[in-house]
Coordinates of C-alpha atoms and ligand atoms in Angstrom, one line a residue:
M1 CA 84.2 64.5 76.1
N2 CA 87.8 65.7 76.0
Q3 CA 90.4 63.2 75.6
F4 CA 93.8 63.6 77.7
Q5 CA 96.9 62.1 78.8
Y6 CA 97.5 61.1 82.6
S7 CA 100.5 60.6 84.6
R8 CA 101.3 60.2 88.0
P9 CA 104.9 60.5 88.7
A10 CA 106.6 60.1 92.5
E11 CA 109.7 62.8 91.9
A12 CA 108.3 66.4 91.8
S13 CA 111.4 66.7 89.0
V14 CA 109.5 64.5 87.1
A15 CA 106.4 65.6 87.4
I16 CA 108.0 69.2 86.6
K17 CA 109.3 67.7 83.3
A18 CA 105.9 66.0 82.5
L19 CA 104.1 69.6 82.5
A20 CA 106.9 71.3 80.7
K21 CA 106.4 69.0 77.5
E22 CA 102.8 70.0 77.0
P23 CA 101.8 74.1 76.9
N24 CA 97.8 72.6 77.5
A25 CA 98.7 70.9 81.0
Y26 CA 97.8 71.1 84.7
F27 CA 99.0 69.6 87.5
L28 CA 95.9 67.6 89.6
A29 CA 96.0 67.8 93.7
G30 CA 92.8 67.8 95.3
G31 CA 91.0 68.4 91.9
T32 CA 87.9 70.0 93.6
N33 CA 88.5 73.5 91.7
L34 CA 90.2 71.8 88.1
I35 CA 87.4 68.8 87.9
D36 CA 84.8 71.0 88.3
M37 CA 86.3 73.4 85.8
M38 CA 86.6 69.9 83.1
K39 CA 83.1 69.4 83.8
M40 CA 81.8 72.5 82.9
G41 CA 84.4 73.1 79.8
L42 CA 85.9 75.9 81.3
V43 CA 89.3 74.3 80.4
A44 CA 90.2 71.2 78.5
P45 CA 93.6 69.9 79.0
Q46 CA 95.4 67.5 76.9
K47 CA 97.7 66.1 79.6
L48 CA 97.1 65.9 83.3
V49 CA 99.8 65.8 86.0
D50 CA 98.7 63.9 89.1
I51 CA 101.0 64.9 92.1
N52 CA 99.3 62.7 94.7
N53 CA 102.3 60.7 94.7
L54 CA 104.6 63.5 95.7
P55 CA 106.3 63.6 99.1
L56 CA 104.7 67.0 100.3
K57 CA 102.1 65.6 102.5
T58 CA 104.2 66.6 105.7
V59 CA 103.6 69.5 108.0
S60 CA 107.2 70.0 109.9
E61 CA 109.0 72.0 112.7
I62 CA 111.8 74.0 111.0
P63 CA 114.5 76.0 112.9
V64 CA 112.7 79.6 111.8
G65 CA 108.7 78.0 112.0
L66 CA 106.9 75.8 110.6
R67 CA 107.1 74.4 106.9
I68 CA 103.6 72.8 105.5
G69 CA 103.6 70.5 102.4
A70 CA 101.7 71.4 99.1
L71 CA 99.7 68.4 99.3
T72 CA 98.4 68.9 102.8
S73 CA 94.9 68.4 102.8
N74 CA 93.0 71.4 104.2
S75 CA 91.8 68.9 107.1
N76 CA 94.7 67.9 107.9
M77 CA 96.8 71.0 108.3
A78 CA 93.2 72.8 110.2
E79 CA 93.5 69.6 112.7
H80 CA 97.3 70.0 113.1
P81 CA 98.1 70.0 116.6
L82 CA 101.4 72.2 115.7
I83 CA 99.4 74.7 113.7
K84 CA 96.3 74.4 116.1
Q85 CA 98.3 75.2 119.1
K86 CA 100.7 77.7 117.7
Y87 CA 98.8 79.2 114.4
P88 CA 95.1 79.1 115.8
L89 CA 94.2 81.7 113.0
L90 CA 95.0 79.6 109.7
S91 CA 92.6 76.5 111.8
L92 CA 89.7 79.0 111.7
A93 CA 90.2 80.3 108.4
I94 CA 90.2 76.9 106.8
N95 CA 87.5 75.8 109.0
A96 CA 85.2 78.6 107.8
G97 CA 86.3 77.3 104.1
A98 CA 83.8 75.0 102.1
S99 CA 82.9 71.8 103.5
P100 CA 84.6 68.8 105.1
Q101 CA 84.0 66.7 102.4
L102 CA 86.0 69.1 100.5
R103 CA 88.1 70.0 103.2
N104 CA 89.4 66.3 102.9
M105 CA 90.3 66.4 99.7
A106 CA 91.6 69.9 99.6
T107 CA 95.1 70.7 99.4
L108 CA 97.0 74.0 100.6
G109 CA 98.7 74.0 96.8
G110 CA 95.7 73.9 95.2
N111 CA 93.7 76.0 97.6
M112 CA 96.2 78.8 96.6
M113 CA 95.7 78.0 93.2
Q114 CA 92.0 78.2 93.0
R115 CA 90.1 80.6 90.6
T116 CA 87.6 83.1 91.1
R117 CA 83.8 82.5 92.1
C118 CA 83.0 84.9 89.9
P119 CA 79.2 83.8 88.3
Y120 CA 80.5 85.2 84.8
F121 CA 83.5 83.3 84.8
F122 CA 81.5 80.1 85.0
D123 CA 78.8 81.4 82.4
L124 CA 80.1 80.2 78.9
T125 CA 78.0 82.6 77.2
M126 CA 78.8 85.7 79.3
P127 CA 81.8 87.7 78.5
C128 CA 85.0 87.6 80.7
N129 CA 88.7 88.7 80.5
K130 CA 89.7 86.1 82.7
R131 CA 88.5 83.3 81.3
V132 CA 88.9 84.6 77.6
P133 CA 91.5 87.8 77.6
G134 CA 89.6 90.8 75.7
S135 CA 86.1 89.7 75.7
G136 CA 84.9 92.3 78.3
C137 CA 83.8 91.7 81.7
G138 CA 80.3 90.7 82.2
A139 CA 80.4 91.7 85.8
L140 CA 80.8 95.3 85.3
A141 CA 77.8 96.4 84.6
G142 CA 76.4 93.0 85.3
Y143 CA 75.1 91.5 89.2
N144 CA 78.5 92.4 91.3
R145 CA 77.4 92.2 94.6
M146 CA 80.2 89.6 95.2
H147 CA 82.7 91.8 93.9
A148 CA 85.7 93.7 94.9
I149 CA 86.0 96.7 96.7
F150 CA 89.9 97.2 96.6
G151 CA 92.1 97.2 93.8
A152 CA 90.2 96.0 91.0
S153 CA 90.6 97.4 87.8
D154 CA 88.4 98.2 84.4
Q155 CA 89.0 94.2 83.1
C156 CA 88.3 92.6 86.4
I157 CA 86.5 93.1 89.8
A158 CA 86.5 89.3 90.7
V159 CA 87.6 88.3 94.0
N160 CA 89.8 85.9 95.4
P161 CA 87.8 83.3 96.9
S162 CA 89.6 81.6 99.5
D163 CA 89.7 81.9 103.3
M164 CA 93.3 80.1 103.8
N165 CA 94.8 82.1 101.7
V166 CA 93.3 85.1 103.9
A167 CA 95.5 83.9 107.2
L168 CA 98.6 82.9 105.4
A169 CA 98.5 86.4 104.0
A170 CA 98.4 87.5 107.6
L171 CA 100.6 85.5 108.7
D172 CA 103.8 86.5 107.0
A173 CA 104.1 83.0 104.9
T174 CA 106.4 82.1 102.4
V175 CA 105.7 80.2 99.3
H176 CA 108.7 77.7 97.8
I177 CA 108.3 76.7 94.4
S178 CA 110.0 74.3 92.1
G179 CA 110.1 75.0 88.3
P180 CA 112.1 74.0 85.0
K181 CA 114.4 76.8 85.8
G182 CA 115.5 75.8 89.3
S183 CA 113.3 76.4 93.1
R184 CA 112.7 79.9 94.3
T185 CA 110.7 81.4 96.8
M186 CA 107.7 84.2 97.4
K187 CA 106.4 86.1 99.9
F188 CA 102.8 84.7 100.4
V189 CA 101.6 88.2 99.8
D190 CA 103.3 88.5 96.4
F191 CA 102.1 85.1 95.2
H192 CA 98.9 86.5 94.4
R193 CA 98.0 89.2 91.8
L194 CA 95.4 92.3 91.3
P195 CA 93.9 92.1 87.7
G196 CA 95.4 95.0 85.8
D197 CA 95.4 94.3 82.4
H198 CA 95.7 90.8 82.9
P199 CA 93.2 89.6 84.9
E200 CA 93.7 86.3 83.2
L201 CA 96.9 85.7 85.5
D202 CA 95.6 84.7 89.4
N203 CA 99.1 84.6 90.3
N204 CA 102.6 85.3 89.8
L205 CA 103.8 81.3 89.1
K206 CA 105.4 81.1 86.2
K207 CA 104.4 78.4 83.2
G208 CA 105.1 74.8 84.5
E209 CA 105.9 76.0 87.9
L210 CA 105.0 73.9 91.2
I211 CA 104.4 75.1 94.9
T212 CA 105.8 72.8 97.1
A213 CA 105.2 73.9 100.5
V214 CA 104.4 76.9 102.5
D215 CA 106.6 78.4 105.7
L216 CA 105.6 80.0 108.3
P217 CA 107.6 82.0 110.6
E218 CA 107.9 81.6 114.4
A219 CA 104.9 81.7 116.3
R220 CA 103.8 85.1 117.6
F221 CA 100.1 85.1 117.3
S222 CA 98.8 81.6 118.9
K223 CA 96.6 83.4 121.6
N224 CA 94.6 86.9 120.6
V225 CA 93.5 85.9 116.9
H226 CA 90.2 85.5 115.4
Y227 CA 88.7 84.8 112.2
V228 CA 85.8 86.9 110.7
K229 CA 83.4 84.9 107.8
I230 CA 80.6 86.8 106.6
R231 CA 78.4 84.6 104.4
D232 CA 74.8 84.4 102.9
R233 CA 74.5 81.0 104.3
A234 CA 76.1 79.3 107.6
S235 CA 77.9 76.5 105.8
Y236 CA 79.5 76.2 102.7
A237 CA 79.3 79.6 101.3
F238 CA 81.8 82.1 99.9
A239 CA 82.7 84.9 101.6
L240 CA 81.2 88.5 101.3
V241 CA 83.6 89.8 103.5
S242 CA 86.0 88.0 105.7
A243 CA 88.9 89.6 108.2
A244 CA 91.6 87.5 109.6
V245 CA 92.9 89.1 113.1
A246 CA 96.5 88.5 114.8
L247 CA 97.2 90.2 117.3
D248 CA 100.5 90.0 120.0
I249 CA 99.1 91.9 123.1
E250 CA 101.2 92.8 126.5
N251 CA 100.1 94.4 129.7
N252 CA 97.1 95.8 127.4
T253 CA 99.5 97.3 124.5
I254 CA 98.9 95.8 120.8
K255 CA 103.1 95.3 120.0
E256 CA 102.0 93.6 117.0
A257 CA 99.0 93.6 114.7
R258 CA 98.2 91.0 112.1
L259 CA 95.1 92.1 109.4
A260 CA 93.9 91.0 106.0
M261 CA 90.7 90.8 104.7
G262 CA 89.0 88.1 101.9
G263 CA 86.2 88.9 99.9
V264 CA 87.2 92.7 98.7
A265 CA 90.2 92.1 96.4
H266 CA 91.6 89.8 93.4
K267 CA 93.7 88.8 96.1
P268 CA 93.9 88.6 100.0
W269 CA 94.1 91.9 101.3
R270 CA 96.3 92.8 103.5
L271 CA 95.7 95.9 106.0
T272 CA 98.9 97.5 106.5
S273 CA 98.3 100.8 107.6
A274 CA 95.8 99.9 109.9
E275 CA 98.3 97.3 111.2
T276 CA 100.8 100.3 111.8
F277 CA 98.5 102.5 113.0
L278 CA 97.6 99.9 116.3
K279 CA 101.1 98.8 116.6
G280 CA 101.8 100.5 120.3
K281 CA 98.1 101.4 121.2
P282 CA 96.4 100.5 123.8
V283 CA 93.3 97.9 123.2
S284 CA 90.6 99.9 123.0
E285 CA 87.0 99.9 120.7
D286 CA 88.1 103.5 119.8
N287 CA 91.7 102.4 118.6
F288 CA 89.8 99.5 116.9
K289 CA 87.1 102.0 114.9
K290 CA 89.9 103.9 113.8
A291 CA 92.0 100.9 112.7
A292 CA 89.1 100.0 110.6
Q293 CA 88.5 103.0 109.1
I294 CA 92.0 103.2 108.3
A295 CA 91.5 99.9 106.8
M296 CA 89.1 101.0 104.2
E297 CA 90.7 103.9 103.0
G298 CA 90.8 103.4 98.8
A299 CA 87.6 101.3 98.7
K300 CA 85.5 101.5 95.7
A301 CA 82.1 99.9 95.2
Y302 CA 80.3 99.1 92.4
Q303 CA 76.4 99.0 91.6
Y304 CA 75.3 96.3 93.8
N305 CA 78.1 95.8 96.5
Q306 CA 77.8 99.0 97.8
F307 CA 76.8 97.3 101.3
K308 CA 80.5 95.6 101.8
L309 CA 81.5 99.7 102.4
K310 CA 80.1 99.0 105.5
M311 CA 80.3 95.7 106.0
A312 CA 84.2 95.3 105.5
P313 CA 85.1 97.9 108.5
N314 CA 82.2 95.9 110.7
A315 CA 83.8 92.7 109.9
I316 CA 87.5 94.2 111.2
L317 CA 85.9 95.8 113.7
Q318 CA 84.3 92.4 115.1
G319 CA 87.3 90.6 114.5
L320 CA 89.5 93.2 116.7
K321 CA 87.1 92.9 119.8
I322 CA 86.9 89.2 119.6
A323 CA 90.6 88.6 119.1
S324 CA 91.3 91.5 121.6
G325 CA 89.1 89.4 124.4
L326 CA 86.8 92.9 124.1
A327 CA 83.7 91.1 122.9
S328 CA 83.0 87.1 122.9
A329 CA 82.5 85.2 119.6
Ligands
SF4_401 FE1 85.4 87.7 84.1 FE2 86.5 88.9 86.4 FE3 84.9 90.2 84.9 FE4 84.4 88.0 86.3 S1 85.1 90.1 87.0 S2 83.7 88.7 84.6 S3 85.8 87.0 86.3 S4 86.4 89.4 84.3

């Protein structure tokens, strides 16, 4: 068994200092991903800094929207009255993910940090540039059914597994970060990375930085929203493809659209060209079909995930029809 140090500070500044002292240290929140990876031998920390005592569990209104503490559990987020009422897309996406037990433990910050579910990443006998940089990618010529169709590189074709992240990307969230060099904010859409030449990096956090909160802007999408998740079985499975849709509709005209996809890229995949197309257009199946087509520009499939090229636009179309009321869920 790997021996490691453990501490449980009550202040963020102390937690950040504790992590900075040990190069091979991890923050521990809900543990639903990190503990699994420790058990499987994917990571062997010298130190765990348990952050569960930090005061980061509140959901509160701010002048420009809502602030969600990074340690808020996925269950508490999904069921929070303000989130259900003002940001129902986020509730739908979270409840489409994992199981109730996992959602009780998993936190906002931990969900943002969860690693890919590429089976080659978890198989220590296979090459994986994300696990061991420079070792190769087992998925490229392997069974790549679950893998990316957007933004992949010849180093890695993995996808981000989170449902919550897809909704937060669509809703223009902002991330609050604290670290050894102070605090900063980052747009949620810039938080996760494409693999490029460094697939070992999932996101743009710098070493030792801690996610402290996520802000949602003033609620504009409280009515016409939907989250489509297509998966191999009805519960507790990662998305083959998912689509988060939020529409602001007035007199049958789309004032604004927010669209993002999951299960298709190394990061939640925002569909800005399709959003721009829909702005100012009347609600119609024809326009939704065109938007779904636009959203697929640049898609590239691998040997076993060709089906995603059809499944993805269908998911977008279904999401748009249900969100707008053209179809029922
Ligand atoms: Fe590793 Fe990425 Fe290749 Fe999967 S797709 S084996 S995570 S490098």
